[in-house]
PDB file of C-alpha atoms in Angstrom:
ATOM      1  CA  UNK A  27     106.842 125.613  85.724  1.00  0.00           C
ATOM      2  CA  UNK A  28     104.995 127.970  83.397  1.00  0.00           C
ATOM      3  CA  UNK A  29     106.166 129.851  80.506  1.00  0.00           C
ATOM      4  CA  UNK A  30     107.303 132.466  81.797  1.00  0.00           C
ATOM      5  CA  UNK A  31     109.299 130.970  84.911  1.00  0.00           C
ATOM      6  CA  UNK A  32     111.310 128.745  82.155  1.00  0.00           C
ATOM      7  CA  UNK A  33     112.173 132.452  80.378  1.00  0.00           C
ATOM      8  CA  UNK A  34     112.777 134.077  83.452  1.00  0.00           C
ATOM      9  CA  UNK A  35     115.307 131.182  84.725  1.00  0.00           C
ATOM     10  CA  UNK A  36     116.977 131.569  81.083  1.00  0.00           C
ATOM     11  CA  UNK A  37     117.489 135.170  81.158  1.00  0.00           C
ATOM     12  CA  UNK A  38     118.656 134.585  84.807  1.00  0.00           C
ATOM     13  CA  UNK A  39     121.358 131.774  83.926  1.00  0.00           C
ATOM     14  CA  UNK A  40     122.251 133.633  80.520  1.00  0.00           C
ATOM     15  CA  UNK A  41     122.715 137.372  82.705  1.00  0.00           C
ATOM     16  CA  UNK A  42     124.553 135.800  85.831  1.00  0.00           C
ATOM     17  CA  UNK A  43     126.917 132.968  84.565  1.00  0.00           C
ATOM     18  CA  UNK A  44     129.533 134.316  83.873  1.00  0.00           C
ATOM     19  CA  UNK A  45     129.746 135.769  87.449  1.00  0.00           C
ATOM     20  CA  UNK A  46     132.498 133.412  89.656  1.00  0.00           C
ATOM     21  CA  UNK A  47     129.964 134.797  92.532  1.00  0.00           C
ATOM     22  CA  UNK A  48     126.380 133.417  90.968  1.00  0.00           C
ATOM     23  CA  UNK A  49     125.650 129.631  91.652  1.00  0.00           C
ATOM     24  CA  UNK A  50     122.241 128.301  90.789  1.00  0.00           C
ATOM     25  CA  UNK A  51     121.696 125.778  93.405  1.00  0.00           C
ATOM     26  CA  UNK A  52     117.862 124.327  92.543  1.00  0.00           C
ATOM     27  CA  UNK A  53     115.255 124.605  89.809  1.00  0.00           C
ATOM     28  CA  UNK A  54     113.997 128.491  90.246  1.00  0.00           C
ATOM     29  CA  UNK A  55     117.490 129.022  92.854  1.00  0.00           C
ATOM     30  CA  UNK A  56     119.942 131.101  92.505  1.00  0.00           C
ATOM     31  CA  UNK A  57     122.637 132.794  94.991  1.00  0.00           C
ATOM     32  CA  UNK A  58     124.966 135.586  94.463  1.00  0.00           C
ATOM     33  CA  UNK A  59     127.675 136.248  97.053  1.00  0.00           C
ATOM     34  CA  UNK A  60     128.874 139.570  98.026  1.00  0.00           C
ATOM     35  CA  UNK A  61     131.451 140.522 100.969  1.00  0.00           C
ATOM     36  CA  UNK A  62     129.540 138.461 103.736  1.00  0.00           C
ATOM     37  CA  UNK A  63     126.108 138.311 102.299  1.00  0.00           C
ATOM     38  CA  UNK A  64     124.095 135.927  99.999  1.00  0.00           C
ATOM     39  CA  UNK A  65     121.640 137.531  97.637  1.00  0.00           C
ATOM     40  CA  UNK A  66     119.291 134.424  97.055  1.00  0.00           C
ATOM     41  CA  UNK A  67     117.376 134.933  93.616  1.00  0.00           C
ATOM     42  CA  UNK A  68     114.063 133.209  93.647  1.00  0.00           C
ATOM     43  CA  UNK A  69     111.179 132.554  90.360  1.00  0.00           C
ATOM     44  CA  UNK A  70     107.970 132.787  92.026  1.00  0.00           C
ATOM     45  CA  UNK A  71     105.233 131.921  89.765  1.00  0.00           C
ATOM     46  CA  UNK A  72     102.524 134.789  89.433  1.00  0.00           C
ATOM     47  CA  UNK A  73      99.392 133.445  88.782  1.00  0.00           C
ATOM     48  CA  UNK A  74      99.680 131.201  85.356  1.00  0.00           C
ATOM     49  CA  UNK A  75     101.196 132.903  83.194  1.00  0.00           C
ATOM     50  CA  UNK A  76     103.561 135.335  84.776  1.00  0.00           C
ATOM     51  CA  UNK A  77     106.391 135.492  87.194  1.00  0.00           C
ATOM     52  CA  UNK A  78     108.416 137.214  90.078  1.00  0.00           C
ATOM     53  CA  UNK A  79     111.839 137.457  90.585  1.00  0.00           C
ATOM     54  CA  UNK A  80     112.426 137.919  94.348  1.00  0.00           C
ATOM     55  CA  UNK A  81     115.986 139.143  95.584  1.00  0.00           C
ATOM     56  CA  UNK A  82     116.825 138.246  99.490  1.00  0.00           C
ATOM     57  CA  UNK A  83     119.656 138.794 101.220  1.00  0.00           C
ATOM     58  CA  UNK A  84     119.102 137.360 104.741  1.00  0.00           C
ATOM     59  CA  UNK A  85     121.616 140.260 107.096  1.00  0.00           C
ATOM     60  CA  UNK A  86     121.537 138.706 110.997  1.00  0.00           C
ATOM     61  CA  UNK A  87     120.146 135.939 112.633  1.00  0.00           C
ATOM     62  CA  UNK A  88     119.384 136.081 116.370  1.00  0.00           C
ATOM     63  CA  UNK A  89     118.245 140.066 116.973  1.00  0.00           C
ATOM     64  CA  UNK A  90     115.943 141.050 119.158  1.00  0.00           C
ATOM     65  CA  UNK A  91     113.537 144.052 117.129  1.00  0.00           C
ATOM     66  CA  UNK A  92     114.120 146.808 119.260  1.00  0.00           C
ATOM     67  CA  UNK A  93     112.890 149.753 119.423  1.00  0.00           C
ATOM     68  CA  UNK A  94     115.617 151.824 117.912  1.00  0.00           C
ATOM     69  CA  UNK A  95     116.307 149.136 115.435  1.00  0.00           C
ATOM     70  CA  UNK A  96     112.763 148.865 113.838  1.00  0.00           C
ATOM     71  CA  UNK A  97     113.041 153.112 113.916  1.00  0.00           C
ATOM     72  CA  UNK A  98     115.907 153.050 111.913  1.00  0.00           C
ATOM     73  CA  UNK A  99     115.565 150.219 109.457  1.00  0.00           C
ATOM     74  CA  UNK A 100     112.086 152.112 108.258  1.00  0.00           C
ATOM     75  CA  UNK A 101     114.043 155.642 108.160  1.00  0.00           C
ATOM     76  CA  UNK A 102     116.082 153.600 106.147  1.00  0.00           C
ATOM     77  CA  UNK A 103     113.752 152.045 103.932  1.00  0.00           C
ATOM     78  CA  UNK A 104     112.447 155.722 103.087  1.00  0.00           C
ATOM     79  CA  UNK A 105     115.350 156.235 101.476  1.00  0.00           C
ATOM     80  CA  UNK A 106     116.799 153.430  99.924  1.00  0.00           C
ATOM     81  CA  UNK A 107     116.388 153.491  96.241  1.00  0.00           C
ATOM     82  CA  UNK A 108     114.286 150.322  96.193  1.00  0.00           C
ATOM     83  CA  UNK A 109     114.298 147.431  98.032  1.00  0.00           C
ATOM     84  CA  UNK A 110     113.442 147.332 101.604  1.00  0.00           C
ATOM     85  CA  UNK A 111     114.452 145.899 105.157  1.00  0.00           C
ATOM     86  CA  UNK A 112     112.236 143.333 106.453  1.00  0.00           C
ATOM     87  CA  UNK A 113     112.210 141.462 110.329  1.00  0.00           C
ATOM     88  CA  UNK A 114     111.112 137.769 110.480  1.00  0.00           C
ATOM     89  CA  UNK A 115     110.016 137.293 114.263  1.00  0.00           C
ATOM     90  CA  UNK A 116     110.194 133.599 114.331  1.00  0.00           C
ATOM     91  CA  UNK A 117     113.730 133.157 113.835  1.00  0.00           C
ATOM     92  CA  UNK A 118     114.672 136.403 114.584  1.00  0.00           C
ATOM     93  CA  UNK A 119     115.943 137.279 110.991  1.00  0.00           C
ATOM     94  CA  UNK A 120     116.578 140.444 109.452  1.00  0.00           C
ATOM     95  CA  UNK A 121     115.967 140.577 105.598  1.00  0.00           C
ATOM     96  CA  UNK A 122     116.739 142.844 102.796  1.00  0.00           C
ATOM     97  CA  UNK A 123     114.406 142.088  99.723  1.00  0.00           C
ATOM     98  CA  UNK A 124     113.461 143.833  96.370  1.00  0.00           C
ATOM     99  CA  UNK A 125     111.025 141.922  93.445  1.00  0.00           C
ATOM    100  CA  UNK A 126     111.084 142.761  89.556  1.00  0.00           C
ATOM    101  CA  UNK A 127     108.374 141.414  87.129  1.00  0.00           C
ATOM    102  CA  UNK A 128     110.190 138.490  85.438  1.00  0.00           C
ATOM    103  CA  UNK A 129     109.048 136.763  81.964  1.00  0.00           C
ATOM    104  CA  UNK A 130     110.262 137.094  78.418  1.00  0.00           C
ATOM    105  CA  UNK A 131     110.447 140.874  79.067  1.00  0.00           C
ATOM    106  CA  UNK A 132     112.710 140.889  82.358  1.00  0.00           C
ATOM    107  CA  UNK A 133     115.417 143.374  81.064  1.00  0.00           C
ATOM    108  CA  UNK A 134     118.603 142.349  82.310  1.00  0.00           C
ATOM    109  CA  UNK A 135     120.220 145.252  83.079  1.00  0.00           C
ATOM    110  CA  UNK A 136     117.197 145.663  85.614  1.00  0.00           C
ATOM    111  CA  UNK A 137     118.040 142.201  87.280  1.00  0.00           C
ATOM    112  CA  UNK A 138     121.884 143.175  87.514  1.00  0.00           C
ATOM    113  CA  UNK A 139     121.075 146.360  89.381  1.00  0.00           C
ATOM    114  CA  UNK A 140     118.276 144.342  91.298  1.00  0.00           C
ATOM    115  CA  UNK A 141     120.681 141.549  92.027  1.00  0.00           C
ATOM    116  CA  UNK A 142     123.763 144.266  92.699  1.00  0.00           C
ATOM    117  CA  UNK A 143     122.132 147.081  95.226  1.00  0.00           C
ATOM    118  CA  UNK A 144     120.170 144.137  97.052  1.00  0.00           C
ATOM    119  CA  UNK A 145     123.635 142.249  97.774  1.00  0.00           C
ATOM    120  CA  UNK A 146     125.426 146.144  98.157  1.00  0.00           C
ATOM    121  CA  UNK A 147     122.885 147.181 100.715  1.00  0.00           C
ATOM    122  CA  UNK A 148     123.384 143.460 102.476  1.00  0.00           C
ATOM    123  CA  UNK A 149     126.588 143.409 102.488  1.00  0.00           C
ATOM    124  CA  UNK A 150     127.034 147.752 103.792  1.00  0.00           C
ATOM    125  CA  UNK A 151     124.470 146.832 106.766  1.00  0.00           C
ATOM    126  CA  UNK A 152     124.868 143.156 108.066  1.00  0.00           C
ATOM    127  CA  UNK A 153     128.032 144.061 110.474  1.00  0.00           C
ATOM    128  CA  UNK A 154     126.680 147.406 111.329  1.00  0.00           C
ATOM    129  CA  UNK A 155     123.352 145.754 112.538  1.00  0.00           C
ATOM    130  CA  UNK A 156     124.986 142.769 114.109  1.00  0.00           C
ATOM    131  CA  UNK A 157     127.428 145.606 116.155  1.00  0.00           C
ATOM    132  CA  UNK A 158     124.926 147.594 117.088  1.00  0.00           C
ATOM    133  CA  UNK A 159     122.067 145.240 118.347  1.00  0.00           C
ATOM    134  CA  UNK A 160     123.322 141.823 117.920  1.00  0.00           C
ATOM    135  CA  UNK A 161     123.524 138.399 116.395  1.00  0.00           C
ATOM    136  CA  UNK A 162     125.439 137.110 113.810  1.00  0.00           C
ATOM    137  CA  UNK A 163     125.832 137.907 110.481  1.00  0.00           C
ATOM    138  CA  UNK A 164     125.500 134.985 107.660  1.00  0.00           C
ATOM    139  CA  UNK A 165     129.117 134.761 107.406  1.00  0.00           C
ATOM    140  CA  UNK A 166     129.429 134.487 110.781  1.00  0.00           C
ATOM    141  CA  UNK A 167     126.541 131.809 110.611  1.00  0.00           C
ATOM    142  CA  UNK A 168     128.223 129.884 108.050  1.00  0.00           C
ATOM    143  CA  UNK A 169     132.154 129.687 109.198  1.00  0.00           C
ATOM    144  CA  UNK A 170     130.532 128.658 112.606  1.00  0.00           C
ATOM    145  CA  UNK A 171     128.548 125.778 110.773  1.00  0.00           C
ATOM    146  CA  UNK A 172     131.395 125.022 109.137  1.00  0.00           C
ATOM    147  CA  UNK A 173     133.576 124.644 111.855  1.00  0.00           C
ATOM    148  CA  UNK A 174     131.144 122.745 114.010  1.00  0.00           C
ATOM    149  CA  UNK A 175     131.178 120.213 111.201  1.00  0.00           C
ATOM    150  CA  UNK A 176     135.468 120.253 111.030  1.00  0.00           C
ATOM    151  CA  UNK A 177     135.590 119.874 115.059  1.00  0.00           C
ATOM    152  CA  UNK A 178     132.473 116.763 115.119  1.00  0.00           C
ATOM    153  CA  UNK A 179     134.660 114.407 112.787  1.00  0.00           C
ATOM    154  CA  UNK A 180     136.844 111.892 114.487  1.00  0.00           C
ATOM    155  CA  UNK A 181     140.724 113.331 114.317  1.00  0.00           C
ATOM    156  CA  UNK A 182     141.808 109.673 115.671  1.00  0.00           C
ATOM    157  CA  UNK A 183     140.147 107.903 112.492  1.00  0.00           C
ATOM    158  CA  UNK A 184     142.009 110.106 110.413  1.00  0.00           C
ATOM    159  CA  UNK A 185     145.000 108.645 108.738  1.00  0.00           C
ATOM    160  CA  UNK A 186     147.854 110.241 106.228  1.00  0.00           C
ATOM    161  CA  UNK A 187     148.851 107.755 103.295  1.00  0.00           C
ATOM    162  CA  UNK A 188     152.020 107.410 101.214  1.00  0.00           C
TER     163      UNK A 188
END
């Protein structure tokens, strides 16, 4: 990790912990949660001395791109303050992203309003997407993960002790 990853990942930790929403979950990791969305927060190194800080909120899984859809998200990225909708075809993902510069100068209040309008937008558009054209939100993704994993153990092996 170079320089200014390490400061990035400290001004990160230092802005978000006291959140009961922010986890950091790997080296360069972090998520926020908001309503149903995840914000994941991401230290990309940029070149060798300088880094990224990439916000993603992944908003439904399993849409087809349609027409309309595409239409809309781009009227919508036209207006949006920054940030911007994104479609991954392979797994037929629907994104919303922003990046800041990150270092020793990332300002923090510009990584709270990064980290806030990326999980705001995510979390005002997931359900209205997944209503209108279909798939599941990650909420939806995640309680059904859960539950297959609940339903897969063995209820017979189970036993209650004294």
């Amino acid at each position: 990790m170079n320089p200014a990853e390490m400061s990035t990942c400290v001004i990160i930790e230092r802005t978000l912990a006291g959140s009961p929403a922010f986890r950091h979950i790997d080296e360069r990791l972090y998520i926020v949660k908001q309503g149903s969305c995840f914000v994941m927060i991401n230290v990309l190194p940029w070149g060798e001395d300088r880094a990224v800080v990439r916000c993603v909120a992944q908003l439904v899984k399993g849409v087809t791109l349609a027409p309309e859809l595409a239409r809309q998200l781009l009227e919508l990225n036209g207006i949006l303050r920054f940030g911007a909708f994104a479609f991954v075809p392979e797994e037929e993902l629907i994104l919303f992203a922003h990046s800041i510069l990150g270092g020793p100068s990332l300002d923090e209040e510009e990584l709270l309003a990064t980290v806030r309008d990326v999980a705001l937008v995510a979390d005002e558009y997931d359900d209205r997407i997944a209503r209108h054209f279909g798939g599941q939100t990650m909420q939806e993704l995640l309680e059904e993960s859960a539950m297959t994993r609940i339903l897969e153990r063995d209820p017979d092996g189970f036993e209650f002790k004294n």
